[in-house]
Amino acid sequence: MMRTSTSLLRAGARASCGRTSMTIVPRAAASTHAISKPTLANIEKRWEGMPPTEQAELWMALRDRMKENWAELTLQEKKAAYWIAFGAHGPRAQPPPDENRKIALHTAIGILVSFVIFVTIRSFARGPPSTINKEWEEATNEILKNQRAEPITGISSEGYTGKGQVQSPPKSQ
């Protein structure tokens, strides 16, 4: 659908006519005609099922009609233009009624699968290293004290009463 303005038509006519004077009477565009009632009937229910090209054509026709005097628009055209611009379709559509249930179900499945993977990996893992026991951690405390690590508030500070690195039970024999 090609749209040309009246000024382009005048310029083309002047160029083709040469020096002769020609009066061009601007014609009203086809958009001044009201859009048929069957086209706009029940647009709220038909819009989602319409092909995108048909949606675009209808919106362009309504847009062209809205460029003119709005008093000339029919009530159906006004309602259709408002619904197409602001109606509950596309990103503003209502979510399906079972959407929350599906989200909860898929989240639970994801957590369950994660737990199964975690348990499977843990079952094939080796035990803790030999250095994770109370004796090694106490030795680490002594090394940190000799190196004066964290002398202000840490293990090497005066009056420190914390456990330091000790967090494991004694080594079982």
Coordinates of N, CA, C and O in Angstrom, one line a residue:
M1 N 0.9 -1.2 0.0 CA 0.0 0.0 0.0 C 0.9 1.2 0.0 O 1.6 1.5 1.0
M2 N 0.9 2.0 -1.1 CA 1.8 3.1 -1.2 C 1.1 4.4 -0.9 O 0.0 4.6 -1.4
R3 N 1.6 5.2 0.0 CA 1.0 6.5 0.3 C 1.9 7.6 -0.2 O 3.1 7.7 0.1
T4 N 1.3 8.5 -0.9 CA 2.0 9.7 -1.4 C 1.3 10.9 -0.9 O 0.1 11.0 -0.9
S5 N 2.1 11.9 -0.5 CA 1.4 13.2 -0.1 C 1.1 14.0 -1.3 O 1.6 13.9 -2.4
T6 N 0.2 15.0 -1.1 CA -0.2 15.9 -2.1 C 0.9 16.7 -2.7 O 1.0 17.0 -3.8
S7 N 1.8 17.1 -1.8 CA 2.9 18.0 -2.2 C 3.8 17.2 -3.2 O 4.4 17.8 -4.2
L8 N 4.0 15.9 -3.0 CA 4.8 15.1 -3.9 C 4.1 15.0 -5.3 O 4.7 15.1 -6.4
L9 N 2.8 14.9 -5.3 CA 2.1 14.9 -6.5 C 2.1 16.2 -7.3 O 2.3 16.2 -8.5
R10 N 2.1 17.3 -6.5 CA 2.2 18.6 -7.2 C 3.6 18.8 -7.8 O 3.7 19.3 -8.9
A11 N 4.6 18.4 -7.1 CA 6.0 18.5 -7.6 C 6.1 17.7 -8.9 O 6.7 18.1 -9.8
G12 N 5.6 16.5 -8.8 CA 5.7 15.6 -10.0 C 4.9 16.2 -11.2 O 5.4 16.1 -12.4
A13 N 3.8 16.7 -10.9 CA 3.0 17.3 -12.0 C 3.6 18.5 -12.6 O 3.6 18.7 -13.8
R14 N 4.2 19.4 -11.8 CA 4.9 20.5 -12.3 C 6.1 20.1 -13.1 O 6.4 20.7 -14.2
A15 N 6.8 19.1 -12.7 CA 8.0 18.7 -13.5 C 7.6 18.1 -14.8 O 8.3 18.3 -15.8
S16 N 6.5 17.4 -14.9 CA 6.1 16.7 -16.1 C 5.4 17.7 -17.1 O 5.4 17.5 -18.3
C17 N 4.8 18.7 -16.6 CA 4.0 19.6 -17.4 C 4.9 20.7 -18.0 O 4.5 21.5 -18.9
G18 N 6.0 20.9 -17.4 CA 6.9 22.0 -18.0 C 6.4 23.3 -17.5 O 6.2 23.6 -16.3
R19 N 6.1 24.3 -18.4 CA 5.7 25.6 -18.1 C 4.2 25.8 -18.0 O 3.7 26.9 -17.6
T20 N 3.4 24.9 -18.4 CA 2.0 25.1 -18.4 C 1.5 25.0 -17.0 O 2.0 24.3 -16.1
S21 N 0.5 25.9 -16.7 CA 0.0 25.9 -15.3 C -1.1 24.9 -15.2 O -2.0 24.7 -16.1
M22 N -1.0 24.2 -14.2 CA -2.0 23.1 -13.9 C -2.4 23.1 -12.5 O -1.6 23.3 -11.6
T23 N -3.7 23.0 -12.3 CA -4.2 23.1 -10.9 C -4.5 21.6 -10.5 O -5.2 20.9 -11.2
I24 N -3.9 21.3 -9.4 CA -4.2 19.9 -8.9 C -5.1 20.0 -7.7 O -4.8 20.8 -6.8
V25 N -6.2 19.4 -7.8 CA -7.1 19.4 -6.7 C -6.7 18.2 -5.7 O -6.7 17.1 -6.2
P26 N -6.4 18.5 -4.5 CA -6.0 17.4 -3.6 C -7.2 16.5 -3.3 O -8.3 17.0 -3.1
R27 N -7.0 15.3 -3.5 CA -8.0 14.3 -3.3 C -8.0 13.8 -1.8 O -6.9 13.6 -1.3
A28 N -9.1 13.4 -1.3 CA -9.1 12.9 0.0 C -8.6 11.4 0.0 O -8.9 10.7 -1.0
A29 N -7.8 11.1 0.9 CA -7.2 9.7 0.9 C -8.3 8.7 1.2 O -9.4 9.0 1.7
A30 N -8.0 7.5 1.0 CA -9.0 6.4 1.2 C -9.2 6.2 2.7 O -10.2 5.6 3.1
S31 N -8.4 6.8 3.5 CA -8.5 6.6 5.0 C -9.6 7.4 5.6 O -10.0 7.2 6.7
T32 N -10.3 8.3 4.8 CA -11.4 9.0 5.3 C -12.7 8.2 5.4 O -13.6 8.6 6.0
H33 N -12.7 7.0 4.8 CA -13.9 6.2 4.8 C -13.8 5.4 6.1 O -12.7 4.9 6.5
A34 N -14.9 5.2 6.7 CA -15.0 4.4 8.0 C -14.7 3.0 7.7 O -15.0 2.5 6.6
I35 N -14.0 2.4 8.6 CA -13.7 1.0 8.5 C -14.9 0.1 8.7 O -15.7 0.5 9.6
S36 N -15.1 -0.9 7.9 CA -16.4 -1.6 8.0 C -16.6 -2.2 9.3 O -15.7 -2.6 10.0
K37 N -17.9 -2.3 9.7 CA -18.3 -2.9 11.0 C -17.9 -4.3 11.2 O -17.4 -4.7 12.2
P38 N -18.0 -5.2 10.1 CA -17.5 -6.6 10.3 C -16.0 -6.7 10.6 O -15.6 -7.6 11.3
T39 N -15.3 -5.8 10.1 CA -13.8 -5.8 10.3 C -13.5 -5.5 11.8 O -12.6 -6.1 12.3
L40 N -14.3 -4.6 12.4 CA -14.0 -4.3 13.8 C -14.9 -5.0 14.8 O -14.6 -5.0 16.0
A41 N -15.8 -5.8 14.3 CA -16.7 -6.5 15.2 C -15.9 -7.6 16.0 O -15.1 -8.3 15.4
N42 N -16.1 -7.6 17.3 CA -15.5 -8.6 18.1 C -14.0 -8.7 18.0 O -13.4 -9.7 18.1
I43 N -13.4 -7.5 17.9 CA -11.9 -7.4 17.7 C -11.2 -8.0 18.9 O -10.1 -8.5 18.8
E44 N -11.8 -7.8 20.1 CA -11.1 -8.3 21.3 C -10.8 -9.8 21.3 O -9.8 -10.2 21.8
K45 N -11.8 -10.5 20.7 CA -11.6 -12.0 20.7 C -10.8 -12.4 19.5 O -10.2 -13.5 19.5
R46 N -10.9 -11.7 18.4 CA -10.2 -12.1 17.2 C -8.8 -11.7 17.0 O -8.0 -12.2 16.2
W47 N -8.4 -10.7 17.8 CA -7.0 -10.0 17.6 C -5.9 -11.0 17.7 O -5.0 -11.1 16.8
E48 N -5.9 -11.9 18.7 CA -4.8 -12.8 18.9 C -4.7 -13.8 17.8 O -3.6 -14.3 17.5
G49 N -5.8 -14.2 17.2 CA -5.8 -15.2 16.2 C -5.6 -14.7 14.8 O -5.4 -15.4 13.8
M50 N -5.6 -13.3 14.6 CA -5.3 -12.7 13.3 C -3.9 -12.9 12.9 O -3.0 -12.8 13.7
P51 N -3.6 -13.0 11.6 CA -2.2 -13.0 11.1 C -1.6 -11.7 11.3 O -2.3 -10.7 11.3
P52 N -0.3 -11.6 11.6 CA 0.4 -10.3 11.8 C 0.2 -9.3 10.7 O 0.1 -8.1 11.0
T53 N 0.1 -9.8 9.5 CA -0.1 -8.8 8.4 C -1.4 -8.2 8.5 O -1.6 -7.0 8.2
E54 N -2.4 -8.9 8.8 CA -3.8 -8.4 8.9 C -3.9 -7.5 10.1 O -4.6 -6.4 10.0
Q55 N -3.2 -7.8 11.2 CA -3.2 -6.9 12.3 C -2.6 -5.6 12.0 O -3.1 -4.5 12.3
A56 N -1.4 -5.6 11.2 CA -0.7 -4.4 10.8 C -1.6 -3.6 9.9 O -1.7 -2.3 10.0
E57 N -2.3 -4.2 8.9 CA -3.2 -3.5 8.0 C -4.3 -2.8 8.8 O -4.6 -1.6 8.5
L58 N -4.9 -3.5 9.7 CA -6.0 -2.9 10.5 C -5.5 -1.8 11.3 O -6.1 -0.7 11.4
W59 N -4.3 -1.9 12.0 CA -3.8 -0.9 12.8 C -3.4 0.4 12.0 O -3.7 1.5 12.4
M60 N -2.9 0.1 10.8 CA -2.5 1.3 9.9 C -3.8 2.0 9.4 O -3.8 3.2 9.4
A61 N -4.8 1.3 9.1 CA -6.1 1.9 8.7 C -6.6 2.7 9.8 O -7.1 3.9 9.6
L62 N -6.6 2.2 11.0 CA -7.1 2.9 12.2 C -6.2 4.1 12.5 O -6.7 5.2 12.8
R63 N -4.9 4.0 12.3 CA -4.0 5.1 12.6 C -4.3 6.2 11.6 O -4.3 7.4 11.9
D64 N -4.5 5.8 10.3 CA -4.8 6.9 9.3 C -6.1 7.6 9.6 O -6.2 8.8 9.4
R65 N -7.1 6.8 10.1 CA -8.4 7.4 10.5 C -8.2 8.3 11.6 O -8.8 9.4 11.7
M66 N -7.3 8.0 12.6 CA -7.1 8.8 13.8 C -6.4 10.1 13.4 O -6.4 11.0 14.2
K67 N -5.7 10.2 12.3 CA -5.0 11.4 11.9 C -6.0 12.5 11.5 O -5.7 13.7 11.6
E68 N -7.2 12.1 11.1 CA -8.2 13.0 10.8 C -9.0 13.5 12.0 O -8.6 13.2 13.1
N69 N -10.1 14.1 11.8 CA -10.9 14.6 12.9 C -11.5 13.4 13.7 O -12.2 12.6 13.1
W70 N -11.3 13.4 15.0 CA -11.8 12.3 15.8 C -13.3 12.3 15.9 O -13.9 11.3 16.2
A71 N -13.9 13.4 15.6 CA -15.4 13.4 15.7 C -16.0 12.6 14.6 O -17.1 12.1 14.7
E72 N -15.2 12.4 13.5 CA -15.7 11.6 12.4 C -15.5 10.1 12.6 O -16.0 9.3 11.8
L73 N -14.7 9.7 13.6 CA -14.5 8.2 13.9 C -15.8 7.7 14.5 O -16.5 8.3 15.3
T74 N -16.1 6.4 14.1 CA -17.3 5.8 14.6 C -16.9 5.3 16.0 O -15.7 5.2 16.4
L75 N -17.9 5.0 16.8 CA -17.7 4.5 18.2 C -16.9 3.1 18.1 O -16.0 2.9 18.9
Q76 N -17.2 2.3 17.2 CA -16.5 1.0 17.0 C -15.0 1.2 16.7 O -14.1 0.6 17.2
E77 N -14.7 2.2 15.9 CA -13.3 2.6 15.5 C -12.6 3.1 16.8 O -11.4 2.7 17.0
K78 N -13.2 3.9 17.5 CA -12.6 4.4 18.8 C -12.3 3.3 19.7 O -11.2 3.2 20.3
K79 N -13.3 2.4 19.9 CA -13.1 1.3 20.8 C -12.0 0.3 20.3 O -11.2 -0.2 21.1
A80 N -12.0 0.0 19.0 CA -11.0 -0.9 18.5 C -9.6 -0.2 18.6 O -8.6 -0.9 19.0
A81 N -9.4 1.0 18.3 CA -8.1 1.7 18.4 C -7.6 1.7 19.9 O -6.5 1.4 20.1
Y82 N -8.5 1.9 20.8 CA -8.1 1.9 22.2 C -7.7 0.5 22.6 O -6.7 0.2 23.3
W83 N -8.5 -0.5 22.2 CA -8.2 -1.9 22.6 C -6.9 -2.4 22.0 O -6.1 -3.1 22.6
I84 N -6.7 -2.0 20.7 CA -5.4 -2.5 20.1 C -4.2 -1.8 20.8 O -3.2 -2.4 21.0
A85 N -4.4 -0.6 21.2 CA -3.3 0.2 21.8 C -3.1 -0.3 23.2 O -1.9 -0.4 23.7
F86 N -4.1 -0.5 24.0 CA -4.0 -0.7 25.4 C -4.7 -2.0 25.9 O -4.8 -2.2 27.1
G87 N -5.2 -2.8 25.0 CA -5.9 -4.0 25.4 C -5.1 -5.1 26.1 O -3.8 -5.1 26.0
A88 N -5.7 -6.1 26.6 CA -5.0 -7.2 27.3 C -4.6 -8.3 26.3 O -5.2 -9.3 26.2
H89 N -3.6 -7.9 25.5 CA -3.1 -8.9 24.5 C -1.6 -8.7 24.5 O -1.1 -7.7 24.9
G90 N -0.9 -9.7 24.0 CA 0.6 -9.6 23.9 C 1.2 -9.6 25.4 O 0.8 -10.4 26.2
P91 N 2.1 -8.6 25.7 CA 2.7 -8.6 27.0 C 1.7 -8.2 28.1 O 2.0 -8.5 29.3
R92 N 0.5 -7.6 27.8 CA -0.4 -7.3 28.8 C -1.5 -8.3 29.0 O -2.4 -8.1 29.8
A93 N -1.3 -9.4 28.4 CA -2.3 -10.5 28.5 C -2.3 -11.1 29.9 O -1.3 -11.2 30.5
Q94 N -3.4 -11.6 30.3 CA -3.5 -12.3 31.6 C -2.8 -13.6 31.5 O -2.8 -14.3 30.5
P95 N -2.1 -14.0 32.6 CA -1.4 -15.3 32.6 C -2.4 -16.4 32.6 O -3.5 -16.2 33.1
P96 N -2.0 -17.6 32.1 CA -2.9 -18.7 32.1 C -3.3 -19.1 33.6 O -2.5 -18.8 34.5
P97 N -4.4 -19.6 33.8 CA -4.9 -19.9 35.2 C -4.0 -20.9 36.0 O -3.9 -20.8 37.2
D98 N -3.3 -21.8 35.3 CA -2.5 -22.8 36.0 C -1.0 -22.4 36.0 O -0.2 -23.3 36.3
E99 N -0.7 -21.2 35.7 CA 0.7 -20.8 35.6 C 1.5 -20.9 37.0 O 2.6 -21.5 37.0
N100 N 0.9 -20.5 38.1 CA 1.5 -20.6 39.4 C 1.8 -22.1 39.7 O 2.8 -22.4 40.3
R101 N 0.9 -22.9 39.4 CA 1.0 -24.4 39.7 C 2.2 -24.9 38.9 O 3.0 -25.7 39.5
K102 N 2.3 -24.6 37.7 CA 3.4 -25.0 36.8 C 4.8 -24.5 37.4 O 5.7 -25.3 37.4
I103 N 4.8 -23.3 37.8 CA 6.0 -22.7 38.3 C 6.5 -23.5 39.6 O 7.6 -23.8 39.7
A104 N 5.5 -23.7 40.5 CA 5.8 -24.4 41.7 C 6.3 -25.8 41.4 O 7.2 -26.3 42.0
L105 N 5.6 -26.5 40.5 CA 6.0 -27.9 40.1 C 7.4 -27.9 39.5 O 8.2 -28.8 39.9
H106 N 7.7 -27.0 38.6 CA 9.0 -27.1 38.0 C 10.1 -26.7 39.0 O 11.2 -27.2 38.9
T107 N 9.8 -25.8 39.9 CA 10.8 -25.4 40.9 C 11.1 -26.6 41.8 O 12.2 -26.9 42.2
A108 N 10.0 -27.3 42.2 CA 10.2 -28.5 43.1 C 11.0 -29.6 42.3 O 11.8 -30.2 42.9
I109 N 10.7 -29.8 41.1 CA 11.4 -30.8 40.3 C 12.9 -30.4 40.2 O 13.8 -31.2 40.4
G110 N 13.2 -29.1 40.0 CA 14.6 -28.6 40.0 C 15.3 -28.8 41.3 O 16.5 -29.3 41.3
I111 N 14.6 -28.5 42.4 CA 15.3 -28.8 43.7 C 15.5 -30.2 43.9 O 16.6 -30.7 44.4
L112 N 14.5 -31.1 43.6 CA 14.7 -32.5 43.7 C 15.9 -33.1 42.9 O 16.7 -33.9 43.4
V113 N 16.0 -32.6 41.7 CA 17.1 -33.1 40.8 C 18.4 -32.6 41.4 O 19.4 -33.4 41.4
S114 N 18.4 -31.4 41.9 CA 19.7 -30.9 42.5 C 20.1 -31.7 43.7 O 21.2 -32.0 43.9
F115 N 19.1 -32.1 44.5 CA 19.3 -32.9 45.7 C 19.9 -34.3 45.3 O 20.8 -34.8 45.9
V116 N 19.3 -34.9 44.3 CA 19.7 -36.2 43.8 C 21.2 -36.1 43.3 O 22.0 -37.0 43.6
I117 N 21.5 -35.1 42.5 CA 22.8 -34.9 42.1 C 23.8 -34.7 43.2 O 24.9 -35.3 43.2
F118 N 23.4 -33.9 44.2 CA 24.3 -33.7 45.4 C 24.5 -35.0 46.1 O 25.7 -35.3 46.5
V119 N 23.5 -35.8 46.4 CA 23.7 -37.1 47.1 C 24.5 -38.0 46.3 O 25.4 -38.7 46.9
T120 N 24.3 -38.1 45.0 CA 25.1 -39.0 44.2 C 26.6 -38.6 44.2 O 27.4 -39.5 44.4
I121 N 26.9 -37.4 44.1 CA 28.3 -36.9 44.1 C 28.9 -37.2 45.5 O 30.0 -37.7 45.6
R122 N 28.1 -36.9 46.6 CA 28.6 -37.2 47.9 C 28.9 -38.7 48.2 O 29.8 -39.1 48.9
S123 N 28.1 -39.5 47.6 CA 28.2 -41.0 47.8 C 29.5 -41.5 47.2 O 30.1 -42.5 47.6
F124 N 30.0 -40.9 46.1 CA 31.2 -41.3 45.4 C 32.4 -40.6 45.9 O 33.5 -40.8 45.5
A125 N 32.3 -39.6 46.8 CA 33.4 -38.8 47.2 C 34.2 -39.5 48.3 O 33.7 -40.4 49.0
R126 N 35.5 -39.2 48.4 CA 36.3 -39.7 49.4 C 36.0 -39.1 50.8 O 35.3 -38.0 50.8
G127 N 36.5 -39.6 51.8 CA 36.3 -39.0 53.1 C 37.1 -37.7 53.3 O 37.8 -37.3 52.4
P128 N 37.0 -37.1 54.4 CA 37.7 -35.8 54.6 C 39.2 -36.0 54.7 O 39.7 -37.1 55.0
P129 N 40.0 -35.0 54.3 CA 41.4 -35.2 54.3 C 42.0 -35.4 55.7 O 41.3 -35.1 56.7
S130 N 43.2 -35.9 55.8 CA 43.7 -36.3 57.1 C 44.1 -35.1 57.9 O 44.3 -35.1 59.1
T131 N 44.2 -33.9 57.3 CA 44.5 -32.7 58.0 C 43.4 -32.0 58.7 O 43.6 -31.0 59.4
I132 N 42.2 -32.5 58.5 CA 41.0 -31.9 59.2 C 40.7 -32.7 60.5 O 39.9 -33.6 60.5
N133 N 41.5 -32.3 61.5 CA 41.2 -32.8 62.9 C 41.8 -31.8 63.9 O 42.5 -30.9 63.5
K134 N 41.5 -32.0 65.1 CA 41.8 -31.1 66.2 C 43.3 -30.8 66.3 O 43.8 -29.7 66.5
E135 N 44.1 -31.9 66.2 CA 45.6 -31.8 66.4 C 46.2 -30.9 65.3 O 47.0 -30.0 65.6
W136 N 45.8 -31.1 64.0 CA 46.3 -30.2 63.0 C 45.9 -28.8 63.1 O 46.7 -27.8 62.9
E137 N 44.7 -28.5 63.6 CA 44.2 -27.2 63.7 C 44.9 -26.5 64.9 O 45.1 -25.3 64.8
E138 N 45.2 -27.2 66.0 CA 45.9 -26.6 67.1 C 47.4 -26.3 66.6 O 47.9 -25.2 67.0
A139 N 47.9 -27.1 65.8 CA 49.3 -26.8 65.3 C 49.2 -25.6 64.4 O 50.1 -24.7 64.4
T140 N 48.1 -25.4 63.6 CA 48.0 -24.2 62.8 C 47.9 -23.0 63.6 O 48.5 -21.9 63.3
N141 N 47.2 -23.1 64.8 CA 47.1 -22.0 65.7 C 48.5 -21.5 66.2 O 48.8 -20.4 66.3
E142 N 49.3 -22.5 66.5 CA 50.7 -22.2 67.0 C 51.5 -21.5 65.9 O 52.3 -20.6 66.2
I143 N 51.4 -22.0 64.7 CA 52.1 -21.4 63.6 C 51.7 -20.0 63.4 O 52.5 -19.1 63.2
L144 N 50.4 -19.7 63.4 CA 49.9 -18.4 63.3 C 50.3 -17.4 64.4 O 50.6 -16.3 64.2
K145 N 50.4 -18.0 65.6 CA 50.9 -17.1 66.7 C 52.4 -16.8 66.5 O 52.8 -15.7 66.8
N146 N 53.2 -17.8 66.1 CA 54.6 -17.6 65.8 C 54.8 -16.5 64.7 O 55.8 -15.8 64.7
Q147 N 53.9 -16.5 63.7 CA 54.1 -15.6 62.6 C 53.4 -14.2 62.9 O 53.5 -13.3 62.1
R148 N 52.8 -14.1 64.1 CA 52.1 -12.9 64.5 C 51.1 -12.5 63.5 O 50.9 -11.3 63.0
A149 N 50.3 -13.4 63.0 CA 49.2 -13.2 62.1 C 48.0 -12.5 62.8 O 47.7 -12.8 64.0
E150 N 47.4 -11.5 62.2 CA 46.3 -10.7 62.8 C 46.7 -10.2 64.2 O 46.0 -10.5 65.2
P151 N 47.7 -9.3 64.3 CA 48.1 -8.9 65.7 C 47.2 -7.9 66.4 O 47.3 -7.7 67.6
I152 N 46.2 -7.4 65.7 CA 45.3 -6.4 66.3 C 44.1 -7.0 67.0 O 43.9 -6.8 68.2
T153 N 43.4 -7.8 66.2 CA 42.2 -8.4 66.8 C 42.2 -10.0 66.7 O 41.3 -10.6 67.2
G154 N 43.2 -10.5 66.0 CA 43.2 -12.0 65.8 C 43.9 -12.8 66.8 O 44.0 -12.4 68.0
I155 N 44.4 -13.9 66.4 CA 44.9 -14.9 67.2 C 46.2 -14.5 67.9 O 46.6 -14.9 69.0
S156 N 46.9 -13.5 67.3 CA 48.2 -13.1 67.9 C 48.0 -11.8 68.8 O 49.0 -11.3 69.3
S157 N 46.8 -11.4 68.9 CA 46.6 -10.2 69.8 C 46.6 -10.5 71.2 O 46.5 -11.7 71.6
E158 N 46.9 -9.5 72.1 CA 47.0 -9.7 73.5 C 45.6 -10.0 74.0 O 44.6 -9.4 73.7
G159 N 45.4 -11.0 74.9 CA 44.2 -11.3 75.5 C 43.2 -12.0 74.6 O 42.0 -12.1 74.9
Y160 N 43.7 -12.6 73.5 CA 42.8 -13.4 72.6 C 42.3 -14.6 73.3 O 43.0 -15.4 73.9
T161 N 40.9 -14.8 73.3 CA 40.4 -16.0 74.0 C 39.6 -16.9 73.0 O 39.0 -17.9 73.5
G162 N 39.6 -16.7 71.8 CA 38.9 -17.5 70.8 C 39.5 -18.8 70.6 O 40.6 -19.2 71.1
K163 N 38.8 -19.7 69.7 CA 39.3 -21.0 69.4 C 40.4 -21.0 68.3 O 41.0 -22.0 68.1
G164 N 40.5 -19.9 67.6 CA 41.4 -19.9 66.5 C 40.9 -20.7 65.3 O 39.8 -20.6 64.9
Q165 N 41.8 -21.6 64.9 CA 41.4 -22.5 63.7 C 40.8 -23.8 64.1 O 40.4 -24.6 63.3
V166 N 40.6 -24.0 65.4 CA 40.1 -25.3 65.9 C 38.6 -25.4 65.7 O 37.8 -24.5 66.2
Q167 N 38.1 -26.3 64.9 CA 36.7 -26.5 64.7 C 36.3 -28.0 64.5 O 35.1 -28.3 64.5
S168 N 37.2 -28.9 64.5 CA 37.0 -30.3 64.3 C 37.1 -31.1 65.6 O 37.9 -30.7 66.5
P169 N 36.5 -32.2 65.7 CA 36.7 -33.1 66.8 C 38.1 -33.7 66.8 O 38.8 -33.7 65.7
P170 N 38.6 -34.3 67.9 CA 39.9 -34.9 67.8 C 39.9 -36.1 66.8 O 38.9 -36.7 66.5
K171 N 41.1 -36.4 66.3 CA 41.3 -37.4 65.3 C 41.0 -38.8 66.0 O 41.4 -39.1 67.0
S172 N 40.1 -39.5 65.3 CA 39.7 -40.8 65.8 C 40.8 -41.8 65.3 O 41.2 -41.8 64.2
Q173 N 41.2 -42.7 66.2 CA 42.3 -43.7 65.9 C 41.8 -44.9 65.2 O 41.0 -45.6 65.3

